[in-house]
């Protein structure tokens, strides 16, 4: 068990760790994370472009790393197809699929059909945030592919973050990466990726809440557009 823990780590310790990680490459952050937390670390993988980079790096550091995908039952067929490709490419990864407590039919019965159109926060809570809480129970840290340039709400993310929402530590090795660098890495190592990225979907979530972006639009403009929502809730403080 790691000595570094959400409940005991001080702000000074976090500043010191982040400063020291900033001196190395991304792979050093990944290595540090698995050296520090080993099986107490779960990578919450969305299977977006950043995930292709992280999965590749992680598999070189800890072949049987724990990886979780939150399956809302509303993802695009292309996303499910990519997951199968990843299983074949990295067969030793310990990839689990976490599903919500209730089916879509049960959700419709309890809250009405197409909840995402009327109460997307509640839909994300049921289908993403609650399952994530259950995944993280008993673990010390989780990893995410957040990048600072993705949005204003992500501009201050550090390599190691105190995550108040899940009372955990959140590790984000890709904070400094630009979108072009993600794609350079994917092409350089001929990694698989979601076919929708080639159809103007820079950011891909659930099918009902994701549309392609138009030229000049922000990379996350296609997520929850017209719903006044920018995050699913996993990365919000509370
Ligand atoms: Fe529901 Fe949309 Fe959130 Fe998916 S992204 S859980 S469909 S509100």
Short mmCIF file of C-alpha atoms and ligand atoms in Angstrom, two decimals:
data_model
loop_
_atom_site.label_atom_id
_atom_site.label_comp_id
_atom_site.label_asym_id
_atom_site.label_seq_id
_atom_site.Cartn_x
_atom_site.Cartn_y
_atom_site.Cartn_z
CA UNK A 1 0.00 0.00 0.00
CA UNK A 2 1.37 3.42 -0.95
CA UNK A 3 2.28 5.87 1.79
CA UNK A 4 0.80 8.61 -0.38
CA UNK A 5 -2.90 8.95 0.35
CA UNK A 6 -5.66 11.46 -0.30
CA UNK A 7 -6.45 11.82 3.38
CA UNK A 8 -2.89 12.41 4.56
CA UNK A 9 -0.98 14.06 1.70
CA UNK A 10 -0.25 17.75 2.39
CA UNK A 11 -0.41 20.61 -0.10
CA UNK A 12 3.35 21.07 0.32
CA UNK A 13 3.96 17.42 -0.55
CA UNK A 14 1.81 17.74 -3.67
CA UNK A 15 3.66 20.88 -4.80
CA UNK A 16 6.98 19.13 -4.26
CA UNK A 17 5.92 15.99 -6.16
CA UNK A 18 4.50 18.00 -9.06
CA UNK A 19 7.63 20.12 -9.32
CA UNK A 20 9.82 17.09 -9.39
CA UNK A 21 7.63 15.28 -11.97
CA UNK A 22 7.73 18.38 -14.18
CA UNK A 23 11.47 17.82 -14.69
CA UNK A 24 10.95 14.51 -16.49
CA UNK A 25 9.14 13.19 -19.56
CA UNK A 26 5.57 11.92 -19.58
CA UNK A 27 6.75 8.33 -19.32
CA UNK A 28 8.51 9.23 -16.04
CA UNK A 29 5.16 10.37 -14.65
CA UNK A 30 3.58 7.08 -15.68
CA UNK A 31 6.45 5.10 -14.15
CA UNK A 32 6.29 7.13 -10.94
CA UNK A 33 2.54 6.50 -10.71
CA UNK A 34 2.86 2.71 -11.00
CA UNK A 35 5.95 2.58 -8.76
CA UNK A 36 4.03 4.56 -6.15
CA UNK A 37 0.56 3.01 -6.34
CA UNK A 38 0.94 -0.26 -8.27
CA UNK A 39 -2.45 -2.07 -8.14
CA UNK A 40 -3.94 0.73 -6.05
CA UNK A 41 -4.06 2.78 -9.25
CA UNK A 42 -6.87 2.49 -11.81
CA UNK A 43 -6.80 4.13 -15.20
CA UNK A 44 -10.27 5.37 -16.11
CA UNK A 45 -10.12 5.05 -19.87
CA UNK A 46 -12.54 6.81 -22.20
CA UNK A 47 -10.91 5.35 -25.32
CA UNK A 48 -10.43 8.80 -26.84
CA UNK A 49 -7.24 9.81 -28.66
CA UNK A 50 -5.37 10.60 -25.42
CA UNK A 51 -6.24 7.15 -24.16
CA UNK A 52 -4.40 5.55 -27.07
CA UNK A 53 -1.20 7.32 -25.96
CA UNK A 54 -1.67 6.47 -22.30
CA UNK A 55 -2.58 2.82 -22.90
CA UNK A 56 0.53 2.43 -25.01
CA UNK A 57 2.76 3.98 -22.36
CA UNK A 58 1.08 2.14 -19.49
CA UNK A 59 1.40 -1.23 -21.18
CA UNK A 60 5.15 -0.66 -21.45
CA UNK A 61 5.39 0.12 -17.73
CA UNK A 62 2.91 -2.31 -16.16
CA UNK A 63 1.52 -4.85 -18.59
CA UNK A 64 -1.33 -5.94 -16.33
CA UNK A 65 -2.34 -2.45 -15.17
CA UNK A 66 -5.93 -2.01 -14.05
CA UNK A 67 -7.99 -0.15 -16.64
CA UNK A 68 -11.70 0.61 -16.42
CA UNK A 69 -14.16 1.77 -19.02
CA UNK A 70 -17.46 3.25 -17.86
CA UNK A 71 -19.97 1.69 -20.20
CA UNK A 72 -23.09 3.85 -20.16
CA UNK A 73 -24.70 1.56 -22.80
CA UNK A 74 -24.89 4.66 -24.96
CA UNK A 75 -21.51 4.71 -26.66
CA UNK A 76 -21.01 4.67 -30.42
CA UNK A 77 -20.51 1.28 -32.13
CA UNK A 78 -17.07 2.60 -33.20
CA UNK A 79 -16.08 2.96 -29.54
CA UNK A 80 -17.08 -0.61 -28.70
CA UNK A 81 -15.18 -1.82 -31.78
CA UNK A 82 -12.07 0.05 -30.64
CA UNK A 83 -12.22 -1.59 -27.22
CA UNK A 84 -12.01 -5.00 -28.89
CA UNK A 85 -9.01 -3.84 -30.93
CA UNK A 86 -7.31 -2.68 -27.75
CA UNK A 87 -8.00 -6.00 -26.01
CA UNK A 88 -6.17 -7.76 -28.86
CA UNK A 89 -3.27 -5.32 -28.94
CA UNK A 90 -2.65 -5.32 -25.17
CA UNK A 91 -3.98 -8.72 -24.03
CA UNK A 92 -2.36 -8.55 -20.61
CA UNK A 93 -3.99 -5.31 -19.53
CA UNK A 94 -6.56 -5.91 -16.79
CA UNK A 95 -9.44 -4.18 -18.57
CA UNK A 96 -12.81 -4.16 -16.87
CA UNK A 97 -16.08 -2.72 -18.09
CA UNK A 98 -18.12 -0.99 -15.42
CA UNK A 99 -21.84 -0.71 -16.04
CA UNK A 100 -24.45 1.43 -14.28
CA UNK A 101 -26.61 -0.09 -11.56
CA UNK A 102 -29.71 0.35 -13.70
CA UNK A 103 -30.41 -0.44 -17.34
CA UNK A 104 -31.62 2.16 -19.82
CA UNK A 105 -35.11 0.72 -19.58
CA UNK A 106 -35.09 1.02 -15.78
CA UNK A 107 -33.79 4.57 -16.07
CA UNK A 108 -36.58 5.46 -18.48
CA UNK A 109 -39.13 3.94 -16.13
CA UNK A 110 -37.80 5.88 -13.14
CA UNK A 111 -37.05 9.22 -14.81
CA UNK A 112 -38.72 9.22 -18.22
CA UNK A 113 -37.31 8.41 -21.67
CA UNK A 114 -34.15 10.09 -22.98
CA UNK A 115 -33.17 11.58 -19.65
CA UNK A 116 -30.04 13.05 -21.28
CA UNK A 117 -32.22 15.54 -23.15
CA UNK A 118 -33.90 16.89 -20.01
CA UNK A 119 -31.55 16.23 -17.09
CA UNK A 120 -28.12 15.38 -18.47
CA UNK A 121 -26.46 15.89 -15.07
CA UNK A 122 -28.70 13.24 -13.51
CA UNK A 123 -28.10 10.91 -16.46
CA UNK A 124 -24.31 11.32 -16.09
CA UNK A 125 -24.61 10.81 -12.34
CA UNK A 126 -26.43 7.50 -12.80
CA UNK A 127 -24.45 6.20 -15.76
CA UNK A 128 -20.95 7.58 -15.08
CA UNK A 129 -20.34 9.19 -11.68
CA UNK A 130 -22.02 6.59 -9.45
CA UNK A 131 -20.29 3.67 -11.28
CA UNK A 132 -16.95 5.50 -10.98
CA UNK A 133 -17.48 5.94 -7.25
CA UNK A 134 -18.00 2.22 -6.96
CA UNK A 135 -14.89 1.47 -9.09
CA UNK A 136 -12.70 3.69 -6.92
CA UNK A 137 -13.89 2.31 -3.60
CA UNK A 138 -10.82 0.96 -1.85
CA UNK A 139 -8.28 2.28 -4.37
CA UNK A 140 -5.86 5.09 -3.66
CA UNK A 141 -5.44 6.77 -7.02
CA UNK A 142 -6.86 6.97 -10.50
CA UNK A 143 -5.38 8.10 -13.79
CA UNK A 144 -6.92 10.28 -16.47
CA UNK A 145 -5.83 11.57 -19.87
CA UNK A 146 -6.87 15.20 -19.20
CA UNK A 147 -4.91 17.87 -21.06
CA UNK A 148 -4.81 21.50 -19.96
CA UNK A 149 -5.54 22.95 -23.38
CA UNK A 150 -8.82 21.03 -23.66
CA UNK A 151 -10.83 23.61 -21.72
CA UNK A 152 -10.64 26.46 -19.23
CA UNK A 153 -11.82 24.10 -16.47
CA UNK A 154 -8.79 21.89 -17.11
CA UNK A 155 -6.19 24.69 -17.33
CA UNK A 156 -4.93 24.20 -13.77
CA UNK A 157 -4.76 20.43 -13.64
CA UNK A 158 -1.50 19.10 -12.18
CA UNK A 159 0.25 15.75 -12.62
CA UNK A 160 -0.96 14.70 -9.18
CA UNK A 161 -4.20 16.20 -7.89
CA UNK A 162 -6.24 15.86 -4.75
CA UNK A 163 -9.63 14.70 -6.01
CA UNK A 164 -12.25 15.88 -3.53
CA UNK A 165 -15.09 14.29 -5.43
CA UNK A 166 -13.84 10.73 -5.20
CA UNK A 167 -11.58 11.28 -2.17
CA UNK A 168 -8.70 9.94 -4.14
CA UNK A 169 -5.55 11.14 -5.89
CA UNK A 170 -5.90 11.82 -9.59
CA UNK A 171 -2.87 11.37 -11.81
CA UNK A 172 -2.82 13.18 -15.17
CA UNK A 173 0.40 12.47 -17.09
CA UNK A 174 -0.67 14.29 -20.30
CA UNK A 175 -1.41 17.76 -18.93
CA UNK A 176 1.10 19.52 -21.19
CA UNK A 177 0.34 17.64 -24.39
CA UNK A 178 -1.16 19.48 -27.32
CA UNK A 179 -3.64 17.77 -29.64
CA UNK A 180 -1.05 17.70 -32.46
CA UNK A 181 1.38 15.83 -30.22
CA UNK A 182 -1.24 13.24 -29.33
CA UNK A 183 -1.83 12.58 -33.02
CA UNK A 184 1.91 12.53 -33.83
CA UNK A 185 2.36 9.82 -31.20
CA UNK A 186 -0.63 7.81 -32.50
CA UNK A 187 0.67 7.92 -36.08
CA UNK A 188 4.32 7.36 -35.14
CA UNK A 189 3.48 4.13 -33.30
CA UNK A 190 0.62 3.18 -35.63
CA UNK A 191 -1.82 2.92 -32.76
CA UNK A 192 -5.48 2.12 -33.33
CA UNK A 193 -7.96 4.92 -32.69
CA UNK A 194 -11.69 5.60 -32.88
CA UNK A 195 -12.79 5.82 -36.52
CA UNK A 196 -15.04 8.77 -35.62
CA UNK A 197 -11.97 10.98 -35.10
CA UNK A 198 -11.62 11.00 -38.89
CA UNK A 199 -15.22 12.23 -39.20
CA UNK A 200 -14.83 15.51 -37.26
CA UNK A 201 -15.34 14.08 -33.79
CA UNK A 202 -12.30 15.28 -31.81
CA UNK A 203 -13.93 14.38 -28.49
CA UNK A 204 -16.19 11.34 -28.22
CA UNK A 205 -18.61 10.43 -25.45
CA UNK A 206 -22.09 8.95 -25.45
CA UNK A 207 -23.84 8.92 -28.82
CA UNK A 208 -26.86 11.09 -27.86
CA UNK A 209 -24.59 13.79 -26.38
CA UNK A 210 -21.87 13.97 -29.02
CA UNK A 211 -21.95 15.57 -32.45
CA UNK A 212 -19.20 16.33 -34.98
CA UNK A 213 -17.64 19.80 -34.69
CA UNK A 214 -17.72 22.38 -37.44
CA UNK A 215 -14.59 24.03 -38.78
CA UNK A 216 -13.20 26.54 -36.29
CA UNK A 217 -15.20 25.16 -33.37
CA UNK A 218 -13.57 24.20 -30.09
CA UNK A 219 -12.57 20.53 -29.83
CA UNK A 220 -15.14 19.90 -27.10
CA UNK A 221 -17.93 21.91 -28.77
CA UNK A 222 -19.56 18.69 -29.92
CA UNK A 223 -20.13 17.44 -26.36
CA UNK A 224 -23.52 18.24 -24.76
CA UNK A 225 -23.96 21.11 -27.24
CA UNK A 226 -27.09 23.15 -26.47
CA UNK A 227 -27.38 21.53 -23.06
CA UNK A 228 -25.23 24.06 -21.19
CA UNK A 229 -22.96 21.31 -19.92
CA UNK A 230 -19.23 20.85 -20.53
CA UNK A 231 -18.19 17.98 -18.25
CA UNK A 232 -19.78 14.67 -17.37
CA UNK A 233 -19.05 15.24 -13.70
CA UNK A 234 -16.05 12.94 -13.22
CA UNK A 235 -13.71 15.92 -13.30
CA UNK A 236 -15.77 18.43 -11.33
CA UNK A 237 -14.69 19.22 -7.78
CA UNK A 238 -17.95 18.14 -6.11
FE1 LIG B 1 -26.25 10.39 -20.26
FE2 LIG B 1 -25.23 12.01 -22.12
FE3 LIG B 1 -24.07 11.75 -19.71
FE4 LIG B 1 -23.99 9.76 -21.49
S1 LIG B 1 -23.02 11.80 -21.69
S2 LIG B 1 -24.39 9.56 -19.34
S3 LIG B 1 -26.03 9.94 -22.43
S4 LIG B 1 -26.08 12.65 -20.18
#
